[in-house]
């Protein structure tokens, strides 16, 4: 056998078949961001990478390779045995490092020598990142679901997906529900670069077909949507589900009302500059007095004001806003309303 080097497009075609994907960069590089689905199998530790890199810059490539071999030698057998277990039942292994150079080359040589079919990525993770950024410059066929906070838009997206519609769930990718309380009950958000990696692959999987996406601001929690993609989101055709305030407030209470008061207070303090000192103080006092509905009502009014401003500032060349009146946060009924409005059986 021989190691096969793939360009990024062919590499992604292979990746779609869900093979074992090995990232042989250092643990710190992997932790910062990586190709979703990759397994970390570092050739060098963070400190070893630093030593090899210093030798390369200050001495020579040959000296760096010698030092690298000293580190690599004792790891060969454990690495082969690890890959053998991870690769059970799969055909072929994808391997990459930062630039597609010595690290992926060394590991690929070892695995190929052992008899494992190996594919490497030309240009490494750097090439993948260039591909990621290019995805956000493409044009997409978006159909946006809008609605004030508490309208159950995320639930509608899920129902549309079960109906067979193509869906992009930005909040799931960002691991955040978008509001001040959006992080509650969820894992820590990925870093910005990792979020972009996940988003690019999700967009790639959708291809050229139209898909549904929830209306989002530029920022989701601590993360930002790529500017060009967000511009498309702002200009796309939007179906706006208009639900009465009290119905949405009920929905917010069901979603977040059971979280500990101290967590709710911390969430409010995160937006105190935008909410204002008086409203912040009043909302927190309501929470302290166990008046959860009153506290949430203050926040919902704030978000309604913010969202109305966003609607009124849609670009002049934006596609029409189709406003649908709904009586309650009813996922099934509101999904049917949307499908009927768009003439989808």
mmCIF file of C-alpha atoms in Angstrom:
data_model
loop_
_atom_site.group_PDB
_atom_site.id
_atom_site.type_symbol
_atom_site.label_atom_id
_atom_site.label_comp_id
_atom_site.label_asym_id
_atom_site.label_seq_id
_atom_site.Cartn_x
_atom_site.Cartn_y
_atom_site.Cartn_z
ATOM 1 C CA UNK A 1 0.000 0.000 0.000
ATOM 2 C CA UNK A 2 0.956 3.626 -0.291
ATOM 3 C CA UNK A 3 -0.202 6.753 1.479
ATOM 4 C CA UNK A 4 -2.629 8.767 -0.674
ATOM 5 C CA UNK A 5 -2.609 12.563 -0.400
ATOM 6 C CA UNK A 6 -6.000 14.180 -1.034
ATOM 7 C CA UNK A 7 -7.019 17.735 -1.862
ATOM 8 C CA UNK A 8 -9.590 19.331 0.429
ATOM 9 C CA UNK A 9 -12.641 18.506 -1.700
ATOM 10 C CA UNK A 10 -11.740 14.827 -2.064
ATOM 11 C CA UNK A 11 -10.795 14.714 1.615
ATOM 12 C CA UNK A 12 -14.251 15.986 2.559
ATOM 13 C CA UNK A 13 -15.891 13.398 0.300
ATOM 14 C CA UNK A 14 -14.003 10.722 2.232
ATOM 15 C CA UNK A 15 -14.923 12.381 5.518
ATOM 16 C CA UNK A 16 -18.628 12.149 4.632
ATOM 17 C CA UNK A 17 -18.238 8.345 4.763
ATOM 18 C CA UNK A 18 -17.383 8.697 8.490
ATOM 19 C CA UNK A 19 -13.959 7.058 8.524
ATOM 20 C CA UNK A 20 -11.531 7.417 11.413
ATOM 21 C CA UNK A 21 -10.133 10.951 11.286
ATOM 22 C CA UNK A 22 -6.879 11.492 13.163
ATOM 23 C CA UNK A 23 -5.617 14.947 14.110
ATOM 24 C CA UNK A 24 -1.918 14.543 14.947
ATOM 25 C CA UNK A 25 -1.345 18.154 16.002
ATOM 26 C CA UNK A 26 -0.516 18.957 19.616
ATOM 27 C CA UNK A 27 -3.214 18.807 22.324
ATOM 28 C CA UNK A 28 -3.337 22.625 22.564
ATOM 29 C CA UNK A 29 -3.837 23.003 18.816
ATOM 30 C CA UNK A 30 -6.646 20.438 18.890
ATOM 31 C CA UNK A 31 -8.303 22.042 21.923
ATOM 32 C CA UNK A 32 -8.317 25.438 20.221
ATOM 33 C CA UNK A 33 -10.213 24.110 17.190
ATOM 34 C CA UNK A 34 -10.319 21.034 14.988
ATOM 35 C CA UNK A 35 -12.254 19.345 12.208
ATOM 36 C CA UNK A 36 -15.515 18.125 13.799
ATOM 37 C CA UNK A 37 -15.420 14.398 14.375
ATOM 38 C CA UNK A 38 -11.620 14.213 14.558
ATOM 39 C CA UNK A 39 -9.831 12.165 17.201
ATOM 40 C CA UNK A 40 -6.788 13.732 18.813
ATOM 41 C CA UNK A 41 -3.693 11.544 18.366
ATOM 42 C CA UNK A 42 -0.827 13.997 18.934
ATOM 43 C CA UNK A 43 2.573 13.108 17.555
ATOM 44 C CA UNK A 44 4.133 15.578 19.993
ATOM 45 C CA UNK A 45 3.015 17.011 23.304
ATOM 46 C CA UNK A 46 2.715 20.783 23.539
ATOM 47 C CA UNK A 47 6.181 21.036 25.083
ATOM 48 C CA UNK A 48 7.728 18.629 22.558
ATOM 49 C CA UNK A 49 6.231 20.623 19.684
ATOM 50 C CA UNK A 50 7.776 23.775 21.121
ATOM 51 C CA UNK A 51 11.224 22.142 21.364
ATOM 52 C CA UNK A 52 11.077 20.780 17.803
ATOM 53 C CA UNK A 53 9.842 24.095 16.445
ATOM 54 C CA UNK A 54 12.605 26.010 18.192
ATOM 55 C CA UNK A 55 15.240 23.639 16.801
ATOM 56 C CA UNK A 56 13.796 24.068 13.301
ATOM 57 C CA UNK A 57 13.969 27.863 13.511
ATOM 58 C CA UNK A 58 17.247 28.283 15.385
ATOM 59 C CA UNK A 59 19.286 25.297 14.154
ATOM 60 C CA UNK A 60 18.130 23.331 11.107
ATOM 61 C CA UNK A 61 15.423 21.167 9.650
ATOM 62 C CA UNK A 62 17.652 18.125 10.056
ATOM 63 C CA UNK A 63 18.189 18.786 13.762
ATOM 64 C CA UNK A 64 14.464 19.276 14.277
ATOM 65 C CA UNK A 65 13.793 15.921 12.593
ATOM 66 C CA UNK A 66 16.349 14.159 14.805
ATOM 67 C CA UNK A 67 14.755 15.562 17.943
ATOM 68 C CA UNK A 68 11.329 14.656 16.601
ATOM 69 C CA UNK A 69 12.457 11.069 15.999
ATOM 70 C CA UNK A 70 13.618 10.816 19.615
ATOM 71 C CA UNK A 71 10.096 11.712 20.699
ATOM 72 C CA UNK A 72 8.391 9.619 18.033
ATOM 73 C CA UNK A 73 10.285 6.365 18.537
ATOM 74 C CA UNK A 74 8.855 5.314 21.928
ATOM 75 C CA UNK A 75 5.339 6.243 20.793
ATOM 76 C CA UNK A 76 5.246 4.090 17.666
ATOM 77 C CA UNK A 77 3.845 0.883 19.092
ATOM 78 C CA UNK A 78 1.252 2.543 21.395
ATOM 79 C CA UNK A 79 0.143 4.701 18.472
ATOM 80 C CA UNK A 80 -0.332 1.726 16.161
ATOM 81 C CA UNK A 81 -2.242 -0.183 18.825
ATOM 82 C CA UNK A 82 -4.476 2.817 19.540
ATOM 83 C CA UNK A 83 -5.312 3.298 15.871
ATOM 84 C CA UNK A 84 -5.909 -0.427 15.446
ATOM 85 C CA UNK A 85 -8.595 -0.307 18.148
ATOM 86 C CA UNK A 86 -10.158 2.928 16.927
ATOM 87 C CA UNK A 87 -10.209 1.747 13.314
ATOM 88 C CA UNK A 88 -11.946 -1.563 13.969
ATOM 89 C CA UNK A 89 -14.611 -2.146 11.321
ATOM 90 C CA UNK A 90 -13.617 0.891 9.252
ATOM 91 C CA UNK A 91 -11.797 1.093 5.946
ATOM 92 C CA UNK A 92 -8.976 3.576 5.713
ATOM 93 C CA UNK A 93 -7.778 6.313 8.051
ATOM 94 C CA UNK A 94 -7.658 10.062 7.395
ATOM 95 C CA UNK A 95 -4.670 11.834 8.929
ATOM 96 C CA UNK A 96 -3.792 15.511 9.065
ATOM 97 C CA UNK A 97 -1.553 17.961 10.896
ATOM 98 C CA UNK A 98 -1.270 21.762 10.595
ATOM 99 C CA UNK A 99 0.248 22.147 7.116
ATOM 100 C CA UNK A 100 0.289 18.567 5.860
ATOM 101 C CA UNK A 101 3.984 18.233 6.552
ATOM 102 C CA UNK A 102 6.255 16.171 8.752
ATOM 103 C CA UNK A 103 3.852 15.281 11.540
ATOM 104 C CA UNK A 104 1.098 13.801 9.377
ATOM 105 C CA UNK A 105 3.760 12.366 7.069
ATOM 106 C CA UNK A 106 5.454 10.543 9.937
ATOM 107 C CA UNK A 107 2.262 9.078 11.360
ATOM 108 C CA UNK A 108 0.972 8.154 7.890
ATOM 109 C CA UNK A 109 4.248 6.352 7.127
ATOM 110 C CA UNK A 110 3.988 4.354 10.370
ATOM 111 C CA UNK A 111 0.368 3.321 9.847
ATOM 112 C CA UNK A 112 0.983 2.470 6.201
ATOM 113 C CA UNK A 113 3.971 0.359 7.231
ATOM 114 C CA UNK A 114 1.718 -1.532 9.615
ATOM 115 C CA UNK A 115 -0.769 -2.218 6.819
ATOM 116 C CA UNK A 116 -3.456 0.391 7.414
ATOM 117 C CA UNK A 117 -4.774 2.291 4.397
ATOM 118 C CA UNK A 118 -3.956 5.959 4.996
ATOM 119 C CA UNK A 119 -5.142 9.195 3.383
ATOM 120 C CA UNK A 120 -3.593 12.554 4.236
ATOM 121 C CA UNK A 121 -4.847 16.082 3.630
ATOM 122 C CA UNK A 122 -2.791 18.307 1.357
ATOM 123 C CA UNK A 123 -2.152 21.522 3.227
ATOM 124 C CA UNK A 124 -3.430 20.052 6.497
ATOM 125 C CA UNK A 125 -5.750 21.860 8.872
ATOM 126 C CA UNK A 126 -4.662 25.170 7.336
ATOM 127 C CA UNK A 127 -6.217 24.098 4.027
ATOM 128 C CA UNK A 128 -9.388 23.074 5.860
ATOM 129 C CA UNK A 129 -9.636 26.515 7.487
ATOM 130 C CA UNK A 130 -9.255 28.213 4.107
ATOM 131 C CA UNK A 131 -12.100 26.032 2.843
ATOM 132 C CA UNK A 132 -14.218 26.903 5.909
ATOM 133 C CA UNK A 133 -13.885 30.643 5.365
ATOM 134 C CA UNK A 134 -14.716 30.231 1.679
ATOM 135 C CA UNK A 135 -18.073 28.618 2.578
ATOM 136 C CA UNK A 136 -19.254 31.845 4.158
ATOM 137 C CA UNK A 137 -18.735 33.741 0.913
ATOM 138 C CA UNK A 138 -21.134 31.480 -0.975
ATOM 139 C CA UNK A 139 -24.785 32.333 -1.612
ATOM 140 C CA UNK A 140 -27.418 30.176 0.084
ATOM 141 C CA UNK A 141 -31.127 29.646 -0.412
ATOM 142 C CA UNK A 142 -32.430 30.586 3.030
ATOM 143 C CA UNK A 143 -35.996 30.546 4.321
ATOM 144 C CA UNK A 144 -36.012 32.315 7.680
ATOM 145 C CA UNK A 145 -38.359 31.708 10.604
ATOM 146 C CA UNK A 146 -38.821 34.876 12.638
ATOM 147 C CA UNK A 147 -40.714 35.661 15.794
ATOM 148 C CA UNK A 148 -40.327 37.457 19.085
ATOM 149 C CA UNK A 149 -38.447 35.743 21.912
ATOM 150 C CA UNK A 150 -40.448 32.867 23.367
ATOM 151 C CA UNK A 151 -42.234 32.007 20.121
ATOM 152 C CA UNK A 152 -40.876 28.457 20.026
ATOM 153 C CA UNK A 153 -38.908 28.948 16.819
ATOM 154 C CA UNK A 154 -36.353 26.276 17.724
ATOM 155 C CA UNK A 155 -39.133 23.754 18.300
ATOM 156 C CA UNK A 156 -40.637 24.654 14.909
ATOM 157 C CA UNK A 157 -37.262 24.010 13.264
ATOM 158 C CA UNK A 158 -37.200 20.561 14.829
ATOM 159 C CA UNK A 159 -40.724 19.830 13.620
ATOM 160 C CA UNK A 160 -39.828 20.977 10.103
ATOM 161 C CA UNK A 161 -36.844 18.628 10.133
ATOM 162 C CA UNK A 162 -39.082 15.727 11.144
ATOM 163 C CA UNK A 163 -41.411 16.713 8.307
ATOM 164 C CA UNK A 164 -38.526 16.135 5.902
ATOM 165 C CA UNK A 165 -37.525 19.760 5.399
ATOM 166 C CA UNK A 166 -33.844 20.777 5.263
ATOM 167 C CA UNK A 167 -32.948 22.699 8.412
ATOM 168 C CA UNK A 168 -29.926 24.570 9.782
ATOM 169 C CA UNK A 169 -30.040 24.913 13.581
ATOM 170 C CA UNK A 170 -27.604 27.715 14.395
ATOM 171 C CA UNK A 171 -28.330 27.625 18.118
ATOM 172 C CA UNK A 172 -27.549 23.909 18.307
ATOM 173 C CA UNK A 173 -24.234 24.521 16.542
ATOM 174 C CA UNK A 174 -23.468 27.388 18.936
ATOM 175 C CA UNK A 175 -24.768 25.447 21.963
ATOM 176 C CA UNK A 176 -26.759 28.498 23.087
ATOM 177 C CA UNK A 177 -30.413 29.572 22.864
ATOM 178 C CA UNK A 178 -29.564 33.187 22.053
ATOM 179 C CA UNK A 179 -31.082 35.068 24.997
ATOM 180 C CA UNK A 180 -29.542 36.013 28.354
ATOM 181 C CA UNK A 181 -30.670 32.625 29.667
ATOM 182 C CA UNK A 182 -29.585 30.785 26.523
ATOM 183 C CA UNK A 183 -26.609 29.073 28.167
ATOM 184 C CA UNK A 184 -28.596 27.556 31.047
ATOM 185 C CA UNK A 185 -28.688 23.778 31.031
ATOM 186 C CA UNK A 186 -26.254 23.559 28.140
ATOM 187 C CA UNK A 187 -22.604 22.654 27.707
ATOM 188 C CA UNK A 188 -19.928 25.312 27.376
ATOM 189 C CA UNK A 189 -20.003 27.010 23.983
ATOM 190 C CA UNK A 190 -17.305 26.076 21.462
ATOM 191 C CA UNK A 191 -14.688 28.671 20.551
ATOM 192 C CA UNK A 192 -15.337 30.964 17.599
ATOM 193 C CA UNK A 193 -13.090 28.993 15.234
ATOM 194 C CA UNK A 194 -14.664 25.675 16.204
ATOM 195 C CA UNK A 195 -18.152 27.137 15.722
ATOM 196 C CA UNK A 196 -17.157 28.270 12.237
ATOM 197 C CA UNK A 197 -15.833 24.788 11.465
ATOM 198 C CA UNK A 198 -19.127 23.207 12.528
ATOM 199 C CA UNK A 199 -21.180 25.773 10.620
ATOM 200 C CA UNK A 200 -19.180 25.369 7.410
ATOM 201 C CA UNK A 201 -19.604 21.578 7.418
ATOM 202 C CA UNK A 202 -23.333 21.932 8.150
ATOM 203 C CA UNK A 203 -23.742 24.319 5.219
ATOM 204 C CA UNK A 204 -21.698 22.003 3.002
ATOM 205 C CA UNK A 205 -23.950 19.073 3.905
ATOM 206 C CA UNK A 206 -27.038 21.073 2.885
ATOM 207 C CA UNK A 207 -25.542 21.788 -0.531
ATOM 208 C CA UNK A 208 -27.510 23.997 -2.923
ATOM 209 C CA UNK A 209 -30.993 23.035 -1.705
ATOM 210 C CA UNK A 210 -33.148 25.557 0.171
ATOM 211 C CA UNK A 211 -33.242 25.220 3.933
ATOM 212 C CA UNK A 212 -34.983 26.675 6.971
ATOM 213 C CA UNK A 213 -33.069 28.665 9.554
ATOM 214 C CA UNK A 214 -34.094 30.664 12.607
ATOM 215 C CA UNK A 215 -33.714 34.434 12.526
ATOM 216 C CA UNK A 216 -30.682 35.298 14.645
ATOM 217 C CA UNK A 217 -28.778 38.399 15.615
ATOM 218 C CA UNK A 218 -25.121 38.646 14.671
ATOM 219 C CA UNK A 219 -24.178 37.267 18.077
ATOM 220 C CA UNK A 220 -25.301 33.969 19.626
ATOM 221 C CA UNK A 221 -24.045 33.937 23.193
ATOM 222 C CA UNK A 222 -20.316 34.624 22.947
ATOM 223 C CA UNK A 223 -20.114 33.629 19.285
ATOM 224 C CA UNK A 224 -20.563 35.623 16.094
ATOM 225 C CA UNK A 225 -22.078 34.582 12.793
ATOM 226 C CA UNK A 226 -19.815 35.221 9.794
ATOM 227 C CA UNK A 227 -20.684 38.654 8.412
ATOM 228 C CA UNK A 228 -21.571 37.623 4.861
ATOM 229 C CA UNK A 229 -23.767 34.761 6.066
ATOM 230 C CA UNK A 230 -25.536 37.045 8.541
ATOM 231 C CA UNK A 231 -26.130 39.584 5.765
ATOM 232 C CA UNK A 232 -27.850 36.844 3.759
ATOM 233 C CA UNK A 233 -29.922 35.941 6.812
ATOM 234 C CA UNK A 234 -31.088 39.552 7.132
ATOM 235 C CA UNK A 235 -32.089 39.767 3.470
ATOM 236 C CA UNK A 236 -33.758 36.375 3.060
ATOM 237 C CA UNK A 237 -37.512 35.798 2.883
ATOM 238 C CA UNK A 238 -38.862 35.583 6.426
ATOM 239 C CA UNK A 239 -41.972 33.950 7.841
ATOM 240 C CA UNK A 240 -42.713 35.789 11.080
ATOM 241 C CA UNK A 241 -44.810 33.977 13.694
ATOM 242 C CA UNK A 242 -46.614 36.659 15.710
ATOM 243 C CA UNK A 243 -47.741 35.268 19.084
ATOM 244 C CA UNK A 244 -49.301 37.244 21.961
ATOM 245 C CA UNK A 245 -46.977 38.444 24.729
ATOM 246 C CA UNK A 246 -48.570 36.465 27.581
ATOM 247 C CA UNK A 247 -48.439 33.211 25.604
ATOM 248 C CA UNK A 248 -44.742 33.721 24.938
ATOM 249 C CA UNK A 249 -44.144 34.612 28.569
ATOM 250 C CA UNK A 250 -45.744 31.301 29.580
ATOM 251 C CA UNK A 251 -43.383 29.496 27.232
ATOM 252 C CA UNK A 252 -40.332 31.281 28.651
ATOM 253 C CA UNK A 253 -41.410 30.357 32.181
ATOM 254 C CA UNK A 254 -41.725 26.683 31.216
ATOM 255 C CA UNK A 255 -38.285 26.749 29.607
ATOM 256 C CA UNK A 256 -36.262 28.664 32.200
ATOM 257 C CA UNK A 257 -38.447 29.193 35.268
ATOM 258 C CA UNK A 258 -37.163 26.146 37.144
ATOM 259 C CA UNK A 259 -33.493 27.163 37.078
ATOM 260 C CA UNK A 260 -31.946 28.321 40.381
ATOM 261 C CA UNK A 261 -32.519 31.999 41.131
ATOM 262 C CA UNK A 262 -28.788 32.696 41.520
ATOM 263 C CA UNK A 263 -28.179 31.456 37.967
ATOM 264 C CA UNK A 264 -30.994 33.634 36.636
ATOM 265 C CA UNK A 265 -29.556 36.673 38.416
ATOM 266 C CA UNK A 266 -26.097 36.059 36.923
ATOM 267 C CA UNK A 267 -27.710 35.812 33.481
ATOM 268 C CA UNK A 268 -29.473 39.163 33.952
ATOM 269 C CA UNK A 269 -26.264 40.823 35.104
ATOM 270 C CA UNK A 270 -24.651 39.827 31.803
ATOM 271 C CA UNK A 271 -26.983 42.206 29.946
ATOM 272 C CA UNK A 272 -27.327 44.919 32.580
ATOM 273 C CA UNK A 273 -25.659 47.585 30.431
ATOM 274 C CA UNK A 274 -28.220 47.089 27.672
ATOM 275 C CA UNK A 275 -31.139 46.451 30.004
ATOM 276 C CA UNK A 276 -30.444 49.563 32.069
ATOM 277 C CA UNK A 277 -29.816 49.974 35.818
ATOM 278 C CA UNK A 278 -33.460 50.430 36.861
ATOM 279 C CA UNK A 279 -34.837 47.485 34.908
ATOM 280 C CA UNK A 280 -31.916 45.307 36.020
ATOM 281 C CA UNK A 281 -32.517 46.134 39.678
ATOM 282 C CA UNK A 282 -36.279 45.619 39.369
ATOM 283 C CA UNK A 283 -35.904 42.267 37.590
ATOM 284 C CA UNK A 284 -33.413 40.991 40.174
ATOM 285 C CA UNK A 285 -35.654 42.127 43.045
ATOM 286 C CA UNK A 286 -38.521 40.167 41.502
ATOM 287 C CA UNK A 287 -36.308 37.080 41.336
ATOM 288 C CA UNK A 288 -35.231 37.473 44.956
ATOM 289 C CA UNK A 289 -38.906 37.716 45.944
ATOM 290 C CA UNK A 290 -39.658 34.559 43.891
ATOM 291 C CA UNK A 291 -41.738 36.617 41.463
ATOM 292 C CA UNK A 292 -40.297 34.833 38.454
ATOM 293 C CA UNK A 293 -43.046 35.782 36.001
ATOM 294 C CA UNK A 294 -42.646 39.504 36.720
ATOM 295 C CA UNK A 295 -38.898 39.281 36.264
ATOM 296 C CA UNK A 296 -39.231 37.436 32.964
ATOM 297 C CA UNK A 297 -41.840 39.936 31.756
ATOM 298 C CA UNK A 298 -39.271 42.739 32.099
ATOM 299 C CA UNK A 299 -36.752 40.791 30.046
ATOM 300 C CA UNK A 300 -39.304 39.799 27.416
ATOM 301 C CA UNK A 301 -40.312 43.447 26.914
ATOM 302 C CA UNK A 302 -36.640 44.306 26.479
ATOM 303 C CA UNK A 303 -36.154 41.584 23.856
ATOM 304 C CA UNK A 304 -39.364 42.554 22.050
ATOM 305 C CA UNK A 305 -38.099 46.117 21.773
ATOM 306 C CA UNK A 306 -34.723 44.903 20.533
ATOM 307 C CA UNK A 307 -36.284 42.556 17.959
ATOM 308 C CA UNK A 308 -38.726 45.194 16.699
ATOM 309 C CA UNK A 309 -35.800 47.511 16.079
ATOM 310 C CA UNK A 310 -34.056 44.730 14.145
ATOM 311 C CA UNK A 311 -37.171 44.103 12.008
ATOM 312 C CA UNK A 312 -37.526 47.793 11.226
ATOM 313 C CA UNK A 313 -33.916 48.011 10.113
ATOM 314 C CA UNK A 314 -34.000 45.146 7.607
ATOM 315 C CA UNK A 315 -32.022 46.011 4.459
ATOM 316 C CA UNK A 316 -33.882 47.843 1.705
ATOM 317 C CA UNK A 317 -33.272 44.933 -0.672
ATOM 318 C CA UNK A 318 -34.517 42.307 1.786
ATOM 319 C CA UNK A 319 -37.163 39.876 0.580
ATOM 320 C CA UNK A 320 -40.717 40.238 1.937
ATOM 321 C CA UNK A 321 -41.648 39.559 5.552
ATOM 322 C CA UNK A 322 -44.668 37.245 5.751
ATOM 323 C CA UNK A 323 -46.334 37.849 9.111
ATOM 324 C CA UNK A 324 -48.495 34.980 10.419
ATOM 325 C CA UNK A 325 -50.743 35.468 13.446
ATOM 326 C CA UNK A 326 -50.766 32.552 15.888
ATOM 327 C CA UNK A 327 -52.809 32.245 19.068
ATOM 328 C CA UNK A 328 -50.296 30.267 21.150
ATOM 329 C CA UNK A 329 -46.871 28.636 21.239
ATOM 330 C CA UNK A 330 -48.150 25.464 19.600
ATOM 331 C CA UNK A 331 -45.339 23.746 17.692
ATOM 332 C CA UNK A 332 -47.523 21.474 15.549
ATOM 333 C CA UNK A 333 -50.093 24.118 14.635
ATOM 334 C CA UNK A 334 -47.542 26.837 13.970
ATOM 335 C CA UNK A 335 -45.429 24.530 11.829
ATOM 336 C CA UNK A 336 -48.532 23.747 9.776
ATOM 337 C CA UNK A 337 -49.212 27.482 9.448
ATOM 338 C CA UNK A 338 -45.726 28.001 8.037
ATOM 339 C CA UNK A 339 -45.947 25.094 5.617
ATOM 340 C CA UNK A 340 -49.359 26.250 4.382
ATOM 341 C CA UNK A 341 -48.150 29.833 3.958
ATOM 342 C CA UNK A 342 -45.266 28.566 1.819
ATOM 343 C CA UNK A 343 -47.504 26.120 -0.089
ATOM 344 C CA UNK A 344 -45.608 23.086 1.182
ATOM 345 C CA UNK A 345 -47.763 19.946 1.558
#
